Amino acid sequence: MLRFVLLYAAALGLSACSDKEADGNADKGANGIIGTAEMDYDAFIPMKAGLWETNFVFTDINVPTLGKAEKQRVMNEVAKSTSNRSCLTDAEAKKPAANFFVGNGAEKCVYEAFDVSGQNVRMKFSCGMDSMGRVDMELNGVMGKTEFNYDSKVDVRLPMVGKVAMQGKAKGKYMGDCPAS
């Protein structure tokens, strides 16, 4: 039960941060992009600028000590806390920051890989979670101007728990213009 409580706390920790992309307070470099120095955007299909909704659904979690119902509850809570709405400016739509794809709660995200072949995209990220640990994520799938659909692998590394691996889907959809501030 202690492991469940720690894991659940980690899931809640993912949701502790506000939607930094939407309010413009993300920890960004001078050009507004985090960790993109080595990315090659030449083959990237620009996304449509505006309001985007990203939803995560997890289908598997590697915590043998949890029962099926507990695993589902944790996966649902993590999916709920990482799903978000955020706005992309014209510049961000051409070169999206890693934080955009990762969801709420992660910060200081950097790309470890960004491979594009037509509409097929493979991205790897590494993000901090304050003193709670870090999140490593890999997304593989299809991206267009107004939507994306990825298989996701997420490894949450927690100091007292260790690595918690989850798999699922990440879907994003363009929702329209950003609301006026």
Coordinates of C-alpha atoms in Angstrom, one line a residue:
M1 CA 0.0 0.0 0.0
L2 CA 2.9 2.4 0.7
R3 CA 4.1 2.0 -2.9
F4 CA 0.6 2.8 -4.1
V5 CA 0.5 5.9 -2.0
L6 CA 4.0 7.0 -3.3
L7 CA 3.0 6.3 -6.8
Y8 CA -0.3 8.1 -6.4
A9 CA 1.6 11.1 -4.9
A10 CA 3.8 11.1 -7.9
A11 CA 0.8 11.2 -10.2
L12 CA -0.6 14.1 -8.2
G13 CA 2.9 15.7 -8.4
L14 CA 2.6 15.6 -12.2
S15 CA -0.5 17.7 -11.9
A16 CA 0.9 20.2 -9.4
C17 CA 2.3 22.6 -11.9
S18 CA 0.0 24.9 -13.8
D19 CA -0.4 24.9 -17.5
K20 CA 2.7 26.9 -18.3
E21 CA 2.3 26.8 -22.0
A22 CA -1.1 28.4 -21.9
D23 CA -0.1 31.2 -19.6
G24 CA 3.2 31.9 -21.2
N25 CA 5.3 31.3 -18.1
A26 CA 7.2 28.2 -19.3
D27 CA 10.9 28.0 -18.6
K28 CA 12.1 28.9 -22.1
G29 CA 15.4 30.0 -23.6
A30 CA 15.9 33.3 -25.4
N31 CA 14.2 32.0 -28.6
G32 CA 11.2 30.5 -26.7
I33 CA 12.2 26.9 -27.3
I34 CA 13.5 24.4 -24.8
G35 CA 16.2 22.0 -25.7
T36 CA 15.9 22.2 -29.4
A37 CA 19.5 23.2 -30.4
E38 CA 20.1 19.8 -32.1
M39 CA 16.7 19.4 -33.7
D40 CA 16.4 19.4 -37.5
Y41 CA 13.0 21.0 -38.3
D42 CA 13.6 20.9 -42.1
A43 CA 11.2 17.9 -42.5
F44 CA 8.8 19.0 -39.8
I45 CA 5.2 19.7 -40.9
P46 CA 4.3 22.9 -39.0
M47 CA 1.3 22.6 -36.7
K48 CA -1.6 25.1 -36.9
A49 CA -1.2 28.0 -34.5
G50 CA -3.9 28.2 -31.9
L51 CA -5.5 26.2 -29.1
W52 CA -4.6 22.5 -28.9
E53 CA -6.0 19.8 -26.7
T54 CA -3.8 16.9 -25.7
N55 CA -5.2 13.7 -24.1
F56 CA -3.2 10.8 -22.7
V57 CA -4.7 7.3 -22.1
F58 CA -2.5 4.7 -20.5
T59 CA -3.1 1.0 -21.1
D60 CA -0.3 -0.6 -19.1
I61 CA 1.7 0.2 -16.0
N62 CA 4.6 -1.9 -14.6
V63 CA 4.0 -2.0 -10.9
P64 CA 3.7 -5.7 -9.9
T65 CA 2.6 -5.0 -6.4
L66 CA -0.5 -3.2 -7.4
G67 CA -3.8 -4.9 -8.2
K68 CA -5.6 -4.4 -11.4
A69 CA -8.1 -1.8 -10.0
E70 CA -5.2 0.1 -8.3
K71 CA -3.2 0.1 -11.6
Q72 CA -6.2 1.4 -13.5
R73 CA -6.8 4.1 -10.9
V74 CA -3.2 5.3 -11.1
M75 CA -3.2 5.2 -14.9
N76 CA -6.4 7.2 -15.0
E77 CA -5.1 9.8 -12.5
V78 CA -1.8 10.2 -14.5
A79 CA -3.7 10.5 -17.8
K80 CA -6.0 13.1 -16.2
S81 CA -3.2 15.1 -14.8
T82 CA -1.1 15.2 -17.9
S83 CA -3.8 15.9 -20.4
N84 CA -4.1 19.6 -21.1
R85 CA -5.0 22.5 -23.4
S86 CA -2.3 24.9 -24.5
C87 CA -1.9 27.6 -27.1
L88 CA 0.8 27.7 -29.8
T89 CA 1.9 30.9 -31.4
D90 CA 2.9 31.0 -35.0
A91 CA 6.6 30.7 -34.1
E92 CA 5.9 27.8 -31.7
A93 CA 3.8 26.0 -34.3
K94 CA 6.8 25.9 -36.6
K95 CA 9.2 24.7 -33.8
P96 CA 7.2 23.4 -30.8
A97 CA 9.0 23.2 -27.5
A98 CA 9.3 19.7 -25.8
N99 CA 6.9 20.9 -23.0
F100 CA 4.1 21.1 -25.5
F101 CA 4.0 17.4 -26.2
V102 CA 4.7 16.2 -22.6
G103 CA 1.6 17.7 -20.9
N104 CA 1.1 19.3 -17.5
G105 CA 3.5 18.8 -14.6
A106 CA 6.8 18.3 -16.3
E107 CA 9.2 21.1 -16.6
K108 CA 12.6 21.8 -18.1
C109 CA 11.9 19.3 -20.9
V110 CA 14.5 18.7 -23.5
Y111 CA 14.4 16.7 -26.7
E112 CA 16.7 13.7 -26.8
A113 CA 15.5 12.7 -30.3
F114 CA 13.2 14.2 -33.0
D115 CA 13.0 12.1 -36.1
V116 CA 10.6 13.0 -39.0
S117 CA 9.8 11.0 -42.1
G118 CA 6.8 12.5 -43.9
Q119 CA 4.0 12.6 -41.3
N120 CA 5.7 9.9 -39.2
V121 CA 7.4 11.3 -36.1
R122 CA 9.4 9.8 -33.3
M123 CA 10.3 12.0 -30.3
K124 CA 12.1 11.4 -27.1
F125 CA 12.0 13.8 -24.1
S126 CA 13.5 14.0 -20.7
C127 CA 11.8 16.3 -18.1
G128 CA 12.4 17.3 -14.5
M129 CA 9.7 17.2 -11.8
D130 CA 11.3 19.5 -9.2
S131 CA 12.9 17.3 -6.5
M132 CA 10.4 14.4 -7.2
G133 CA 12.4 12.8 -10.0
R134 CA 12.2 12.9 -13.7
V135 CA 10.0 11.7 -16.6
D136 CA 11.4 10.2 -19.8
M137 CA 8.9 9.9 -22.6
E138 CA 8.9 8.5 -26.2
L139 CA 6.2 9.3 -28.7
N140 CA 5.9 7.4 -32.0
G141 CA 3.2 8.1 -34.5
V142 CA 1.6 10.4 -37.1
M143 CA 1.4 14.2 -37.0
G144 CA -0.5 16.6 -39.2
K145 CA -1.3 20.3 -39.1
T146 CA -4.4 19.9 -37.0
E147 CA -3.9 16.6 -35.1
F148 CA -1.5 14.0 -33.9
N149 CA -1.8 10.4 -32.7
Y150 CA 1.1 8.7 -30.9
D151 CA 1.9 5.6 -29.1
S152 CA 3.5 6.6 -25.8
K153 CA 6.1 5.1 -23.5
V154 CA 6.5 7.0 -20.2
D155 CA 9.1 6.2 -17.5
V156 CA 8.6 8.1 -14.3
R157 CA 11.8 7.9 -12.1
L158 CA 11.0 8.5 -8.5
P159 CA 13.7 8.7 -5.8
M160 CA 12.0 6.3 -3.3
V161 CA 10.1 4.2 -5.7
G162 CA 12.4 3.7 -8.7
K163 CA 11.2 3.5 -12.3
V164 CA 7.5 3.2 -13.1
A165 CA 6.9 2.4 -16.7
M166 CA 3.6 3.1 -18.5
Q167 CA 2.4 2.7 -22.0
G168 CA -0.5 4.2 -23.9
K169 CA -1.6 6.7 -26.4
A170 CA -1.3 10.5 -26.8
K171 CA -3.7 12.3 -29.0
G172 CA -3.8 16.0 -29.9
K173 CA -6.2 18.1 -31.8
Y174 CA -6.4 21.7 -32.9
M175 CA -9.4 23.3 -31.2
G176 CA -9.5 26.8 -32.8
D177 CA -8.2 30.2 -31.9
C178 CA -6.6 30.8 -28.5
P179 CA -8.9 32.5 -26.0
A180 CA -8.2 36.2 -25.5
S181 CA -6.2 36.9 -22.3

